[in-house]
Short mmCIF file of C-alpha atoms in Angstrom, two decimals:
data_model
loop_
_atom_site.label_atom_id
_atom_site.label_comp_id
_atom_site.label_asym_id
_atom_site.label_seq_id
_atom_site.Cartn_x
_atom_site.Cartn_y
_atom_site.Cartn_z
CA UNK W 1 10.35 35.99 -25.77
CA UNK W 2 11.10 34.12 -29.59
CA UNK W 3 8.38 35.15 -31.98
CA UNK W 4 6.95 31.49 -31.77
CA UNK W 5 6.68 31.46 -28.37
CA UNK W 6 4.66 34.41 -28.52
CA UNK W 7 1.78 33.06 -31.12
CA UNK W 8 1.32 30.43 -28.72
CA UNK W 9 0.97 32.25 -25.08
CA UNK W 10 -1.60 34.21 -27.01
CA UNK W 11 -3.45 31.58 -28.62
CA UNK W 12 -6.74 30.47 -26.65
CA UNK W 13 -7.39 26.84 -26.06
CA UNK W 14 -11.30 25.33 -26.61
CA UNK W 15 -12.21 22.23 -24.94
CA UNK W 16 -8.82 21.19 -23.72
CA UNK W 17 -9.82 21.92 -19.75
CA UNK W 18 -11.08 19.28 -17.63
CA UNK W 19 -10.74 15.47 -17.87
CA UNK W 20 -10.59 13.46 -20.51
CA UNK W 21 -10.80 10.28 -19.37
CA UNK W 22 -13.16 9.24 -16.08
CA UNK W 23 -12.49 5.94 -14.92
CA UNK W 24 -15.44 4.96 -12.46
CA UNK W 25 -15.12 1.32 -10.84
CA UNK W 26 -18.05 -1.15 -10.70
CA UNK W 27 -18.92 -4.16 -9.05
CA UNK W 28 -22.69 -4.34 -8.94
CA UNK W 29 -23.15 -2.92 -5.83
CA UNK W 30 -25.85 0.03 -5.13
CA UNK W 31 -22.88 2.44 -4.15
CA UNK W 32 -20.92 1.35 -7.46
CA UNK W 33 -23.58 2.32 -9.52
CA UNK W 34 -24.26 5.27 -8.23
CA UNK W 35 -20.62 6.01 -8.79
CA UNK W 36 -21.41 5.04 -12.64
CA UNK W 37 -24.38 7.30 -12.53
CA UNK W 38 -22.46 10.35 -10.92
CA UNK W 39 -18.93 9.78 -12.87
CA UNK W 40 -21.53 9.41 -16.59
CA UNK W 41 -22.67 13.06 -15.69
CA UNK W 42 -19.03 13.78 -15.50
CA UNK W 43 -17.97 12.51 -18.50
CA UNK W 44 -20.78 13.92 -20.53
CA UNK W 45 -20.40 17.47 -19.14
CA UNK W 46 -16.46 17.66 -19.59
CA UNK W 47 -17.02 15.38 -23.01
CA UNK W 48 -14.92 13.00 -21.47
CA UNK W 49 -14.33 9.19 -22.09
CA UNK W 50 -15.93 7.29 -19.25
CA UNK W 51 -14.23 3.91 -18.69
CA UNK W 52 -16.67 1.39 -16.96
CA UNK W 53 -13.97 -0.60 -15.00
CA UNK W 54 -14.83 -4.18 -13.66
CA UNK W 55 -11.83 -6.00 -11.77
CA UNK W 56 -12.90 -9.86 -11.53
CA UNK W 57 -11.57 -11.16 -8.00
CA UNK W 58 -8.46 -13.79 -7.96
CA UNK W 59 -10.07 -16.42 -5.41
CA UNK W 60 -6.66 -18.98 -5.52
CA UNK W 61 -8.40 -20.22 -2.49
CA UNK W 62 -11.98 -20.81 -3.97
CA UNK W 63 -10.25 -22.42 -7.02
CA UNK W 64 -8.57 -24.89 -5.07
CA UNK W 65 -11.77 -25.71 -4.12
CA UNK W 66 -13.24 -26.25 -7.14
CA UNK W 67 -15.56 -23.18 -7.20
CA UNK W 68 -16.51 -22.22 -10.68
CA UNK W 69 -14.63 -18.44 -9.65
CA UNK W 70 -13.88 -17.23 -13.22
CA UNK W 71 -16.93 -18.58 -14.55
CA UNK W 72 -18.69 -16.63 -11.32
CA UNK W 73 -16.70 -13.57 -11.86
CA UNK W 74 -17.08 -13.88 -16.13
CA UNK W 75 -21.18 -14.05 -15.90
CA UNK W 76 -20.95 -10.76 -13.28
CA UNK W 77 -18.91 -8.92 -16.02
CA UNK W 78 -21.97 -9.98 -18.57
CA UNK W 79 -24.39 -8.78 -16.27
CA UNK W 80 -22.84 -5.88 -15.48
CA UNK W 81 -21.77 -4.82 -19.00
CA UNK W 82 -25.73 -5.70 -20.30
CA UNK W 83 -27.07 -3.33 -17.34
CA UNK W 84 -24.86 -0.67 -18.49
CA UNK W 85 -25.64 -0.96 -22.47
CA UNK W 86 -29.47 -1.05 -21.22
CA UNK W 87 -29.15 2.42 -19.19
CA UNK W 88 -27.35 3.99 -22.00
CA UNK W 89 -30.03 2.78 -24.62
CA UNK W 90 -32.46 4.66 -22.07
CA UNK W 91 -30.50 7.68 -22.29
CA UNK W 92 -30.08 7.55 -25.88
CA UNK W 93 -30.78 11.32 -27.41
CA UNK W 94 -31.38 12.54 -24.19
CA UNK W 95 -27.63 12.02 -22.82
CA UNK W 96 -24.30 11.34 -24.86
CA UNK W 97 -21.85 9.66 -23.42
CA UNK W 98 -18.80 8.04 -24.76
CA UNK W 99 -18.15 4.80 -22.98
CA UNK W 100 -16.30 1.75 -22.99
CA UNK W 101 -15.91 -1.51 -20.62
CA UNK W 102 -12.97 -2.96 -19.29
CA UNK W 103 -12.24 -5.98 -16.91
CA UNK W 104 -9.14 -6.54 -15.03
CA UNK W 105 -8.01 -9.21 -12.56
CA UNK W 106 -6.98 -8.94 -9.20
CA UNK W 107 -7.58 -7.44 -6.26
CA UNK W 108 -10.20 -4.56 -6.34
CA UNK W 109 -7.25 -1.59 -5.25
CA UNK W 110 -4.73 -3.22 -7.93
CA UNK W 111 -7.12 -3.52 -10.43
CA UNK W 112 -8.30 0.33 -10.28
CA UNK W 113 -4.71 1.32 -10.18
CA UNK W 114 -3.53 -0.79 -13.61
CA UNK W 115 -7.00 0.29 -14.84
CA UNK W 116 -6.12 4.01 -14.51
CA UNK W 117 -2.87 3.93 -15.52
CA UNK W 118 -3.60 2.00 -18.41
CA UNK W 119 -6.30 3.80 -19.46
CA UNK W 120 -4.79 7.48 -18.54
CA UNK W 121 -7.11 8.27 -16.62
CA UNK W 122 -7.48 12.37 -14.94
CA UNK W 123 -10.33 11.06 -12.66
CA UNK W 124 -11.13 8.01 -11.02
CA UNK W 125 -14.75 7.78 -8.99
CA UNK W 126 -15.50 4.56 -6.79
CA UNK W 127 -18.54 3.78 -4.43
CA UNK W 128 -18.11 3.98 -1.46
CA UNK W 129 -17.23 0.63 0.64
CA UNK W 130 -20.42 -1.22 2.11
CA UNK W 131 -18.48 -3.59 4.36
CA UNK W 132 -17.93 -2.95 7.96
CA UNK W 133 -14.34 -4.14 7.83
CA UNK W 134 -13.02 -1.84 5.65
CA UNK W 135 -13.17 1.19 8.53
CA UNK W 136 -10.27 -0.88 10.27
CA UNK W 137 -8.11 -2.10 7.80
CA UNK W 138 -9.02 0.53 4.89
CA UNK W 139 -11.63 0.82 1.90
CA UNK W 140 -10.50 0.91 -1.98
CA UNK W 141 -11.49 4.40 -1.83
CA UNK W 142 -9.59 5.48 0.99
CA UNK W 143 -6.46 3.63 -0.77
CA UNK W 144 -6.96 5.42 -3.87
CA UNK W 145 -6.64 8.78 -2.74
CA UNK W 146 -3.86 8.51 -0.42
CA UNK W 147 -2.50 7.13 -3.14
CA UNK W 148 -2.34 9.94 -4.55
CA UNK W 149 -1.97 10.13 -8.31
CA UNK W 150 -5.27 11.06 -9.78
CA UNK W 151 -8.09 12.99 -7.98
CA UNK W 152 -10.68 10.73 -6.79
CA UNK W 153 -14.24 10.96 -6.06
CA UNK W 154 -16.07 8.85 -3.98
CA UNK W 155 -20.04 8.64 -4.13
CA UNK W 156 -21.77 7.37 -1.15
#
């Protein structure tokens, strides 16, 4: 073993365990902010980034339509982001948390995945799904960790 390499097996590491980025996904729904509450915890007690991800729906067939969908999906972004700034004013010297908001486009399984790689994320933590339909043909959650690629928590 070289001299250098030695300094550096024996050197001990603080604070470099654990995530470092959480990426939770919201949508408005009870069980997404839930997953905001649990995945803030998270963040604060591994001093991790939490990245408050919000992916706006593609409706080509509602725009053909002529239904205002960006407009729709730009005011639930608003809402969303002004609900979030209002919990974390709440929390203010009681609980730090580093956070930031992000909105992608797309569906909801696309968006988390560009969201987390983008962001380089070690954690991603989703709701999980309200709708019936999703036990047959699969829920965003259930996508994301057979995906595979970052460990994922889902919060009922």
């Amino acid at each position: 073993m070289t001299e250098q390499h030695e300094q550096h097996a024996h050197r001990f590491e603080r604070g470099t365990d654990g995530p470092k980025v959480v990426v939770v996904g919201v949508d408005g729904s009870d069980s997404s902010l839930r997953a905001a509450a649990y995945a803030a915890g998270l963040a604060r007690r591994q001093r991790a980034l939490l990245a408050v991800v919000y992916v706006q729906p593609v409706l080509a067939a509602g725009a053909a339509l002529g239904a205002p969908v960006a407009e729709t999906t730009d005011e639930i972004a608003e809402d969303l982001i002004t609900y979030i700034r209002e919990s974390a004013e709440r929390l203010k010297g009681i609980f730090e948390v580093r956070w930031e908001f992000h909105t992608f486009r797309g569906d909801p399984y696309n968006g988390l995945v560009k969201a987390a790689d983008e962001l380089k994320a070690d954690a991603v933590v989703v709701g999980a799904s309200e709708q019936a339909g999703h036990r047959i043909i699969g829920s965003v959650a259930v996508r994301l960790v057979k995906a595979g690629r970052w460990p994922v928590t889902v919060v009922p």
